Amino acid sequence: IAVISSGCSDFLTEEPQGTSSKDNYFRTPYQLQESLNGVYDLLQSDQYNNCEWIFGEACGDDVIGNDESTANQIAELVNFRFRTSNTWILNRYSINYKGISRANDVIANIDRVQLASEEYSNYTNVREILGQAKFLRALFYFNLVKTYGGVPIRPETEEIDHLVIPRSTKEEVYAYIEKDLR
């Protein structure tokens, strides 16, 4: 069987025209809003809501359960016997840092938005998005500091050479939260 492959090379080497990257994204208020929606999306995820319920209401003294064996990971939390192998400890940490990372993307790229006109409404829209991103970042840090005490404060732009960040004190984290909320 003879295979003819003429005419395909141009088709296979064509550059995609509808892709977005960090270099060409965050140019319009709409794209910035889309990115902010990604931060809000975490608040409706099962992982986030389950962690909020478990570390909030389930660990309170008004909840009584009939399965408080030490084999149950939620019971470990209710009885204040935390182990690093408890998946709820990891889930709470990771989902909140995922939110911080997404909020940092919005905040770090806010200046890249190119406004089409000098209308005040465009400017205020971008400022509102910035305020919401900072509020959400403060919320995620608050969840972390009230659970773990001092935690690392991630920079808005991360560099591959500086991924390991030392743990900040509880007071430093609260000061960072307050700065975002102001």
Short mmCIF file of C-alpha atoms in Angstrom, two decimals:
data_model
loop_
_atom_site.label_atom_id
_atom_site.label_comp_id
_atom_site.label_asym_id
_atom_site.label_seq_id
_atom_site.Cartn_x
_atom_site.Cartn_y
_atom_site.Cartn_z
CA ILE A 1 0.00 0.00 0.00
CA ALA A 2 1.40 3.34 -0.96
CA VAL A 3 0.69 6.34 1.23
CA ILE A 4 0.78 9.81 -0.21
CA SER A 5 1.51 12.54 2.33
CA SER A 6 1.68 15.60 0.15
CA GLY A 7 -0.30 18.68 1.12
CA CYS A 8 -0.52 17.89 4.86
CA SER A 9 2.61 19.61 6.08
CA ASP A 10 1.18 23.14 5.86
CA PHE A 11 -1.96 22.10 7.70
CA LEU A 12 -0.09 20.44 10.57
CA THR A 13 2.36 23.28 11.18
CA GLU A 14 -0.18 26.10 11.33
CA GLU A 15 -0.06 28.20 14.50
CA PRO A 16 -3.19 28.08 16.66
CA GLN A 17 -5.00 31.42 16.53
CA GLY A 18 -7.44 31.15 19.43
CA THR A 19 -5.19 30.43 22.38
CA SER A 20 -4.60 32.50 25.49
CA SER A 21 -1.49 32.64 27.60
CA LYS A 22 -0.33 34.80 30.48
CA ASP A 23 1.43 36.99 27.94
CA ASN A 24 -1.71 37.89 25.98
CA TYR A 25 -4.36 37.58 28.68
CA PHE A 26 -5.52 40.23 31.18
CA ARG A 27 -5.86 42.87 28.47
CA THR A 28 -9.54 43.68 28.91
CA PRO A 29 -11.78 44.19 31.95
CA TYR A 30 -13.77 41.18 30.72
CA GLN A 31 -10.72 38.91 30.91
CA LEU A 32 -9.91 40.28 34.34
CA GLN A 33 -13.48 39.53 35.46
CA GLU A 34 -13.17 36.00 34.09
CA SER A 35 -10.07 35.48 36.19
CA LEU A 36 -11.85 36.84 39.27
CA ASN A 37 -14.71 34.43 38.58
CA GLY A 38 -12.16 31.63 38.86
CA VAL A 39 -11.34 32.83 42.38
CA TYR A 40 -15.02 32.88 43.32
CA ASP A 41 -15.44 29.43 41.77
CA LEU A 42 -13.40 27.90 44.60
CA LEU A 43 -15.96 29.13 47.13
CA GLN A 44 -18.59 26.83 45.64
CA SER A 45 -16.34 23.78 45.38
CA ASP A 46 -17.08 20.75 47.53
CA GLN A 47 -13.53 20.71 48.89
CA TYR A 48 -13.77 24.31 50.15
CA ASN A 49 -17.27 23.95 51.62
CA ASN A 50 -16.54 20.63 53.30
CA CYS A 51 -13.42 22.09 54.91
CA GLU A 52 -15.36 25.13 56.11
CA TRP A 53 -18.03 22.90 57.65
CA ILE A 54 -15.57 20.50 59.25
CA PHE A 55 -13.22 23.14 60.67
CA GLY A 56 -16.12 25.36 61.67
CA GLU A 57 -19.28 23.69 62.84
CA ALA A 58 -18.14 20.07 63.10
CA CYS A 59 -15.32 20.97 65.50
CA GLY A 60 -17.66 23.01 67.68
CA ASP A 61 -18.93 21.86 71.06
CA ASP A 62 -22.55 21.85 69.90
CA VAL A 63 -22.09 18.93 67.50
CA ILE A 64 -22.55 15.41 68.79
CA GLY A 65 -21.77 12.43 66.63
CA ASN A 66 -21.98 8.73 67.17
CA ASP A 67 -18.83 7.84 65.20
CA GLU A 68 -15.98 9.33 67.20
CA SER A 69 -13.53 6.48 66.85
CA THR A 70 -9.89 7.35 66.35
CA ALA A 71 -9.99 5.69 62.91
CA ASN A 72 -12.25 8.42 61.55
CA GLN A 73 -10.31 11.45 60.29
CA ILE A 74 -13.10 13.91 61.10
CA ALA A 75 -13.28 12.50 64.63
CA GLU A 76 -9.56 13.22 64.99
CA LEU A 77 -10.30 16.87 64.26
CA VAL A 78 -13.33 16.96 66.58
CA ASN A 79 -11.19 15.51 69.38
CA PHE A 80 -8.30 17.89 68.52
CA ARG A 81 -5.93 15.05 67.66
CA PHE A 82 -4.34 16.34 64.50
CA ARG A 83 -1.94 14.26 62.44
CA THR A 84 -0.18 15.45 59.32
CA SER A 85 -1.54 12.41 57.49
CA ASN A 86 -5.12 13.61 58.02
CA THR A 87 -6.46 14.48 54.56
CA TRP A 88 -8.68 17.26 55.92
CA ILE A 89 -5.61 19.10 57.21
CA LEU A 90 -4.06 18.92 53.74
CA ASN A 91 -7.32 19.76 51.95
CA ARG A 92 -7.88 22.94 53.98
CA TYR A 93 -4.30 24.04 53.37
CA SER A 94 -4.30 23.31 49.64
CA ILE A 95 -7.73 24.74 48.74
CA ASN A 96 -7.00 28.04 50.49
CA TYR A 97 -3.60 28.37 48.84
CA LYS A 98 -5.23 27.61 45.50
CA GLY A 99 -7.55 30.55 46.15
CA ILE A 100 -4.61 32.76 47.14
CA SER A 101 -2.79 31.82 43.94
CA ARG A 102 -5.80 32.69 41.79
CA ALA A 103 -6.36 35.98 43.62
CA ASN A 104 -2.66 36.82 43.24
CA ASP A 105 -2.98 36.31 39.47
CA VAL A 106 -5.75 38.90 39.32
CA ILE A 107 -3.91 41.37 41.56
CA ALA A 108 -0.55 40.99 39.83
CA ASN A 109 -2.03 41.53 36.38
CA ILE A 110 -4.45 44.38 37.13
CA ASP A 111 -2.12 46.94 35.52
CA ARG A 112 -2.04 45.03 32.24
CA VAL A 113 -5.66 45.86 31.45
CA GLN A 114 -5.92 48.22 28.51
CA LEU A 115 -8.94 50.47 28.84
CA ALA A 116 -10.50 51.38 25.51
CA SER A 117 -11.68 54.77 26.68
CA GLU A 118 -11.16 57.25 29.45
CA GLU A 119 -14.62 56.56 30.86
CA TYR A 120 -14.75 56.61 34.62
CA SER A 121 -16.95 53.47 34.66
CA ASN A 122 -14.18 51.37 33.07
CA TYR A 123 -11.71 52.56 35.66
CA THR A 124 -14.08 51.90 38.58
CA ASN A 125 -14.89 48.45 37.23
CA VAL A 126 -11.20 47.48 37.29
CA ARG A 127 -10.81 48.96 40.79
CA GLU A 128 -13.81 46.94 42.01
CA ILE A 129 -12.28 43.75 40.63
CA LEU A 130 -9.03 44.58 42.44
CA GLY A 131 -10.91 45.16 45.69
CA GLN A 132 -12.77 41.87 45.39
CA ALA A 133 -9.57 39.95 44.65
CA LYS A 134 -7.87 41.47 47.71
CA PHE A 135 -10.89 40.67 49.89
CA LEU A 136 -10.92 37.06 48.72
CA ARG A 137 -7.19 36.73 49.29
CA ALA A 138 -7.67 38.10 52.82
CA LEU A 139 -10.45 35.54 53.39
CA PHE A 140 -8.23 32.66 52.31
CA TYR A 141 -5.37 33.85 54.53
CA PHE A 142 -7.82 34.26 57.42
CA ASN A 143 -8.95 30.64 56.99
CA LEU A 144 -5.32 29.53 57.09
CA VAL A 145 -4.14 31.65 60.03
CA LYS A 146 -7.06 30.69 62.25
CA THR A 147 -6.36 27.02 61.56
CA TYR A 148 -2.55 26.84 61.43
CA GLY A 149 -1.29 30.03 63.06
CA GLY A 150 1.48 31.63 61.04
CA VAL A 151 1.65 30.52 57.41
CA PRO A 152 3.83 31.49 54.42
CA ILE A 153 2.71 34.65 52.65
CA ARG A 154 2.97 33.95 48.92
CA PRO A 155 4.17 36.79 46.66
CA GLU A 156 1.84 37.98 43.92
CA THR A 157 4.31 36.90 41.26
CA GLU A 158 6.20 33.69 41.88
CA GLU A 159 9.65 32.89 40.57
CA ILE A 160 10.87 29.35 40.08
CA ASP A 161 14.02 30.07 42.11
CA HIS A 162 12.03 31.25 45.14
CA LEU A 163 9.21 28.74 45.59
CA VAL A 164 10.10 27.89 49.19
CA ILE A 165 8.83 30.71 51.39
CA PRO A 166 9.46 30.77 55.14
CA ARG A 167 6.53 30.67 57.49
CA SER A 168 5.36 34.10 58.66
CA THR A 169 4.23 34.72 62.21
CA LYS A 170 0.55 34.86 63.05
CA GLU A 171 0.87 38.60 63.65
CA GLU A 172 2.47 39.14 60.23
CA VAL A 173 -0.34 37.24 58.53
CA TYR A 174 -3.01 39.26 60.35
CA ALA A 175 -1.20 42.48 59.37
CA TYR A 176 -1.17 41.31 55.73
CA ILE A 177 -4.89 40.55 55.91
CA GLU A 178 -5.57 43.98 57.37
CA LYS A 179 -3.50 45.64 54.61
CA ASP A 180 -5.58 43.85 51.95
CA LEU A 181 -8.84 44.87 53.58
CA ARG A 182 -7.84 48.53 53.78
#
